[in-house]
XYZ file of C-alpha atoms in Angstrom:
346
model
C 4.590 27.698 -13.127
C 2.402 24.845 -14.156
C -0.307 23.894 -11.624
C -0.598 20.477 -9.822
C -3.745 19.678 -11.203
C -2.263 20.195 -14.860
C 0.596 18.267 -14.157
C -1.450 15.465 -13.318
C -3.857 15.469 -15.969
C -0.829 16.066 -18.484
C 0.841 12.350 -16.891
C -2.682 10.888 -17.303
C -3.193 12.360 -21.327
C 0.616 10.766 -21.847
C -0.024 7.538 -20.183
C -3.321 6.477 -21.349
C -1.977 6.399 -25.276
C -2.154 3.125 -26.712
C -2.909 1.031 -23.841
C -6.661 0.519 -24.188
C -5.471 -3.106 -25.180
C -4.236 -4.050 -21.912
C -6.409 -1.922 -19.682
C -9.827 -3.406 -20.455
C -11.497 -0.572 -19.801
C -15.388 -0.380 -20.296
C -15.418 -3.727 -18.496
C -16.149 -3.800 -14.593
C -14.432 -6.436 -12.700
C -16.874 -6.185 -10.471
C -19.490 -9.019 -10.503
C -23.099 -8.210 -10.933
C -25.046 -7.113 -8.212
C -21.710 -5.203 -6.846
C -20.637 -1.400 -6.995
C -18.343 -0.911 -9.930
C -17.639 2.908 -11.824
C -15.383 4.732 -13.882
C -13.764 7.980 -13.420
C -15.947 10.618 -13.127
C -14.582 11.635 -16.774
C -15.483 7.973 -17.616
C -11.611 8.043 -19.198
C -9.177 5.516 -18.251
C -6.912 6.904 -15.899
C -2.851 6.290 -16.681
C -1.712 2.351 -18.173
C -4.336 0.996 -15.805
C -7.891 1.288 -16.568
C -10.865 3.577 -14.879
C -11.455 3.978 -11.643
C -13.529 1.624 -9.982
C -15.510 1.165 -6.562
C -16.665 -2.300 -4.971
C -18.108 -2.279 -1.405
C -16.788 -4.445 1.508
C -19.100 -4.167 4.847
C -17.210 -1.407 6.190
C -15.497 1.007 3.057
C -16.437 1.540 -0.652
C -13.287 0.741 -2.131
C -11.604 2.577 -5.357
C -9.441 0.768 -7.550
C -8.615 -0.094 -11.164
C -7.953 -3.289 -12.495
C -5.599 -4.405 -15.685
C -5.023 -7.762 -17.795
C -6.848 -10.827 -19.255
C -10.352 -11.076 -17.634
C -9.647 -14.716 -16.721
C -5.899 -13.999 -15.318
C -4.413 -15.582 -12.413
C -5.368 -12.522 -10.061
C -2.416 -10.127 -8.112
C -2.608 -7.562 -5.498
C -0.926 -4.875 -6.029
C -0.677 -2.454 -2.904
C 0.950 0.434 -2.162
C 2.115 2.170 0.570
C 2.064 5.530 2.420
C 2.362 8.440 1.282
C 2.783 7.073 -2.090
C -0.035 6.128 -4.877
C -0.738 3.050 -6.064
C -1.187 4.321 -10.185
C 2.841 5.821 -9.543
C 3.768 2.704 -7.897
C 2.582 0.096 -10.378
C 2.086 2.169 -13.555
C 4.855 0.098 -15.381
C 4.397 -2.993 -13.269
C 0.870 -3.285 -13.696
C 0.906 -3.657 -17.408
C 3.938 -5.561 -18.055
C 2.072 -8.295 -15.736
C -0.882 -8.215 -17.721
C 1.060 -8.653 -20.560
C 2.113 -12.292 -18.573
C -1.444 -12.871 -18.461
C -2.131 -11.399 -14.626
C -5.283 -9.871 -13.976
C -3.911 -6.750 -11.364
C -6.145 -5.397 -9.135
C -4.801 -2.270 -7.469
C -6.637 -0.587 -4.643
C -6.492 2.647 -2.795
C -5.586 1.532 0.851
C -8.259 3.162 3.869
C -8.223 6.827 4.170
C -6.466 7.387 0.549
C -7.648 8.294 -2.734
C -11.227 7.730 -3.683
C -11.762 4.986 -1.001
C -14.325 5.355 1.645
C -16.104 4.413 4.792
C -19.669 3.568 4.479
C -20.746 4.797 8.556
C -19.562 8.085 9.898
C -19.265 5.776 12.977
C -17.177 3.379 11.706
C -13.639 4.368 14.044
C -11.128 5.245 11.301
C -8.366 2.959 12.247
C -5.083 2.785 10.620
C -3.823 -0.648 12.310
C -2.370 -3.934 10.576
C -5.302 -5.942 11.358
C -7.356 -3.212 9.469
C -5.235 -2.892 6.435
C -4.848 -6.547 6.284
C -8.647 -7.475 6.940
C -9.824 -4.884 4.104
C -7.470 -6.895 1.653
C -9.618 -9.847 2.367
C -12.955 -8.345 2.384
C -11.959 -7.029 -0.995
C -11.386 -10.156 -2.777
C -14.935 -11.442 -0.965
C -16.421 -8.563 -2.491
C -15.002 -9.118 -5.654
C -15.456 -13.334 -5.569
C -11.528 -13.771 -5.927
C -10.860 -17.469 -3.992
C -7.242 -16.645 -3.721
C -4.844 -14.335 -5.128
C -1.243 -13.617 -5.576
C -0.399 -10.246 -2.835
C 2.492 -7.952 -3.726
C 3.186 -4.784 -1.858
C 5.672 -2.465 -0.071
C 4.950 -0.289 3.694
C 1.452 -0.177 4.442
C 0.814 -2.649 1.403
C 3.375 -5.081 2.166
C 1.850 -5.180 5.793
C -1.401 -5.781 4.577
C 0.001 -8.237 2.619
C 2.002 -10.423 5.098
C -0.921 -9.488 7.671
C -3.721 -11.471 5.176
C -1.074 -14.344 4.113
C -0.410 -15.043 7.619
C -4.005 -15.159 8.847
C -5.755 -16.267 5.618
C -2.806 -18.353 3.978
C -6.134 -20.172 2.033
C -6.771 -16.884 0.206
C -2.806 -15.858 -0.719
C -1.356 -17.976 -3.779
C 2.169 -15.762 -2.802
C 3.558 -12.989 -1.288
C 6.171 -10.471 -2.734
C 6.928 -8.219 0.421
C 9.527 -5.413 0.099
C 11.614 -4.926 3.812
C 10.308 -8.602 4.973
C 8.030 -9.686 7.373
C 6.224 -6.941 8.365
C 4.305 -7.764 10.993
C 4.357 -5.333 13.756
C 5.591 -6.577 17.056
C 3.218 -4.649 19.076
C 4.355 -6.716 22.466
C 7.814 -4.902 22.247
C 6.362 -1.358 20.898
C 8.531 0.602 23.729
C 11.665 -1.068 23.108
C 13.896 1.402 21.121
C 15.716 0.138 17.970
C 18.924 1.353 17.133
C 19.603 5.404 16.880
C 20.675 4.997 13.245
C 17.286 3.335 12.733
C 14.936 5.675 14.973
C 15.971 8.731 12.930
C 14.537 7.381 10.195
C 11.014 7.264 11.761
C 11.069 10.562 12.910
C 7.527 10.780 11.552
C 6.326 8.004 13.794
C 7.157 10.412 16.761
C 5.863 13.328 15.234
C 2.172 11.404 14.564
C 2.313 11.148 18.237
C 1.934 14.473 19.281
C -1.139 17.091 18.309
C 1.239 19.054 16.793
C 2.575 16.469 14.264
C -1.508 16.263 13.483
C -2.190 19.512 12.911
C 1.567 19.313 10.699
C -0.325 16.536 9.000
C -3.371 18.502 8.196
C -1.802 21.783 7.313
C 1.687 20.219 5.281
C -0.021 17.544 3.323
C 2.251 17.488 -0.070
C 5.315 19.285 2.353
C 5.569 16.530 4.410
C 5.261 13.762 2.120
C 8.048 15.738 -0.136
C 10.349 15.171 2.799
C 9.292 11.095 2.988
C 9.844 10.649 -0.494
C 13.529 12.359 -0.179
C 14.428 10.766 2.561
C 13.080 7.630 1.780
C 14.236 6.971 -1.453
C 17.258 9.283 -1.536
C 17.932 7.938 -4.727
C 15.170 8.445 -6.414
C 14.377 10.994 -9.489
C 10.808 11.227 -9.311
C 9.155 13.972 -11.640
C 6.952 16.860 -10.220
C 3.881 15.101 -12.222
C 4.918 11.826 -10.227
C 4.378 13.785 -7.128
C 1.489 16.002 -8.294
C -0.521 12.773 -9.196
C -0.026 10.730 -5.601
C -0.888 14.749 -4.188
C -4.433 14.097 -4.861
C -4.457 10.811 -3.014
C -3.808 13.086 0.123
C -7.458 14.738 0.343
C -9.388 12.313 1.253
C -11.507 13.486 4.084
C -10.312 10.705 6.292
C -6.763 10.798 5.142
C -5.176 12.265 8.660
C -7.395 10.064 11.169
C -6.343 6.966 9.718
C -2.448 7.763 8.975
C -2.103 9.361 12.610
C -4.278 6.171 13.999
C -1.672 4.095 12.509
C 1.692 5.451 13.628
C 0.233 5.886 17.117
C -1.440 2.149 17.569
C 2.106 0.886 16.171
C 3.886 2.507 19.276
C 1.224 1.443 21.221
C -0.036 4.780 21.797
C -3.451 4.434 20.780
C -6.369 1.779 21.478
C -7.073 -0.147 18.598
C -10.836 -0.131 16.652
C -12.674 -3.249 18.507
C -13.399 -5.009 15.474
C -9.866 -6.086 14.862
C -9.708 -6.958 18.877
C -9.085 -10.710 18.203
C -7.457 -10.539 15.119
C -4.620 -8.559 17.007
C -4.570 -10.996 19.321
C -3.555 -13.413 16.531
C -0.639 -10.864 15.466
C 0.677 -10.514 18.476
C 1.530 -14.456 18.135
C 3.596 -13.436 15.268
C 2.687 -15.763 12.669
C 4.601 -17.679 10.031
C 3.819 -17.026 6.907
C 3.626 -20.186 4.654
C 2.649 -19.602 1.373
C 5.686 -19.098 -1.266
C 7.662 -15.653 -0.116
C 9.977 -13.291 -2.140
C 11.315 -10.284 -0.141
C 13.363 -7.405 -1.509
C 15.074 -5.056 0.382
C 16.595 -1.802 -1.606
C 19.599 -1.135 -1.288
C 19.436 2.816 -1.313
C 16.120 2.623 0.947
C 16.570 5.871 3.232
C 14.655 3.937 6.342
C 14.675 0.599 6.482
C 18.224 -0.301 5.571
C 19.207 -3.224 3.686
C 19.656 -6.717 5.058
C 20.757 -9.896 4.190
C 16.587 -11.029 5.016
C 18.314 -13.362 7.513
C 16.815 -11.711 10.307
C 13.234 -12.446 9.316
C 13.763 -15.460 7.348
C 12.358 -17.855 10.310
C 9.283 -16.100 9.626
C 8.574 -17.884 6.490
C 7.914 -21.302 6.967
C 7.295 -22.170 3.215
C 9.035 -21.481 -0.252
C 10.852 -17.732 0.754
C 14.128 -16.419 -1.130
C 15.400 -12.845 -0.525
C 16.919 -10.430 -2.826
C 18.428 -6.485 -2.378
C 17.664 -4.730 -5.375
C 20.399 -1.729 -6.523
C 19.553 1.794 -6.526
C 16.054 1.206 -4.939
C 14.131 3.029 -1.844
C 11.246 2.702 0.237
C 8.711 3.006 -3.223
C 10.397 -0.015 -4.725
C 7.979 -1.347 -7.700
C 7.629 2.317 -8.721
C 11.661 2.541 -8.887
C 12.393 -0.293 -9.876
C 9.731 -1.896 -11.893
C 11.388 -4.581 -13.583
C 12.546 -5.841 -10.319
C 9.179 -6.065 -9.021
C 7.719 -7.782 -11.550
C 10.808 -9.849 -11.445
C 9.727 -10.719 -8.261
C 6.155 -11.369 -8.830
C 6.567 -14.067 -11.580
C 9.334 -15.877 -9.335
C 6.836 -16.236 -6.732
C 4.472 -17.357 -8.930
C 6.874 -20.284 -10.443
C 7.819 -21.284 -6.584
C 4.081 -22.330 -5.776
């Protein structure tokens, strides 16, 4: 049986082929004076460049970056417990090739990402996720940028268009406004619904941590199945977003998260009045494409008509066919789709 590890590196050998055109690697995007580094290896890693690292005043952030120097710049964020080179291998690329300059990041508590202070309280909350996303572009002297994700991405998304519409040129957010409601946290949603986030319960209890600590790779296995029921992924696929998992902060933050979002857990100070803000829920008013997939095993598909008073500016909505939870990983072309409509409605 082949191991992980080789599985990974095998994707990575397969991917990097003929791309060094697009990737730009050997370049840092970060300015001088900041924190920028390849892989370890000093290889590219998959269709989108090396590994990098810019610091913010509270992580050292990993990410790669692909396209024209000078691009219009996108977000591209990912979500949980999925990896950001799965999700936008194919998306990445076929922006650059539009002429975007991608930066994709490793969200808090994944991947190569890290806090700077062993103090620093290892929060998992919106205002977090969606604070880092702006600190990032300060670190990296991005005015404004076009933000594109899906579940902890797509809130960090809508979070940093909805406070910071000055820095977001457009939003692509798969499942909507995302938000979290945190004033009705205790008010149960529909049964058909709850079973889906049977992992938000789970978090809640010291047994779904230690799960969490001791099932790693099991546990997401079961997300990604249920999830995206429709979904083929490949045993490299998996093996690859496995090593996203051991980052030493890794449970803190994804158990920090789930709880604050049920209200079961104080927040980290620092984002005190900035939750304060979300609890206002916010329109967003820069230009807004949503997606909902239509095979997505736990947010179900809508019509977007639900959250479409939300958006006070530009917003269209479209279900995509055969997708789940990981969207722009599959369905790619969509995604991109989605990100050059945006673009066009600004």
């Amino acid at each position: 049986m082949i191991s992980r590890r080789r599985l990974a590196q095998a994707m990575t050998a397969t991917a990097v082929v003929g791309t060094a055109g697009l990737t730009g690697a050997g370049t840092a995007s970060a300015l001088p004076g900041t924190a920028a580094a390849e892989t370890p290896s000093g290889r590219p890693a998959h269709e989108l460049g090396p590994l990098r690292r810019i610091r913010t005043d509270v992580l050292e952030i990993a990410y790669h970056d692909v396209g024209p120097a000078h691009g219009k710049p996108v977000l591209l964020l990912h979500g949980w417990p999925f990896s950001p080179v799965g999700s936008y291998a194919e998306v990445a690329p076929a922006l650059a090739r539009h002429g975007y300059r991608c930066y994709i990041p490793c969200l808090r508590g994944h991947g190569e990402t890290r806090f700077l202070h062993a103090d620093t309280f290892r929060s998992g909350q919106q205002a977090a996720l969606g604070a880092d996303l702006v600190a990032f572009l300060d670190a990296l002297r991005i005015p404004r940028a076009l933000f594109a994700g899906y579940d902890w991405g797509g809130r960090a998304g809508d979070v940093a268009a909805a406070l910071w519409p000055e820095r977001c040129t457009g939003l692509v957010s798969v499942n909507g406004y995302l938000v979290q409601d945190l004033a009705v946290a205790q008010e149960p949603l529909a049964p058909a619904v709850e079973s889906g986030y049977w992992y938000f319960f789970y978090f809640l209890t010291e047994r779904g941590r230690r799960g969490l600590q001791r099932n790693r790779e099991e546990l997401a296995r079961v997300v990604w199945h249920r999830n995206s029921p429709e979904w083929q992924f490949t045993e490299a696929e998996f093996a690859q977003a496995a090593e996203l998992w051991t980052n030493p902060d890794y449970v803190d933050v994804v158990i920090h998260s789930y709880r604050h979002r049920l209200a079961a857990a104080p927040g980290d100070p620092r984002y005190a009045a900035l939750e304060r803000r979300l609890l206002g829920r916010p329109k967003i008013g820069v230009p807004t494409v949503t997606l909902d997939g239509q095979a997505d095993g736990v947010t179900p598909p809508t019509d977007g008509s639900s959250y479409g008073v939300h958006f006070s500016g530009p917003w269209t909505h479209h279900v995509v066919p055969g997708a789940g939870h990981n969207l722009p990983q599959e369905k790619p072309g969509a995604f991109t789709d989605a990100i050059l409509e945006v673009d066009a409605m600004g």
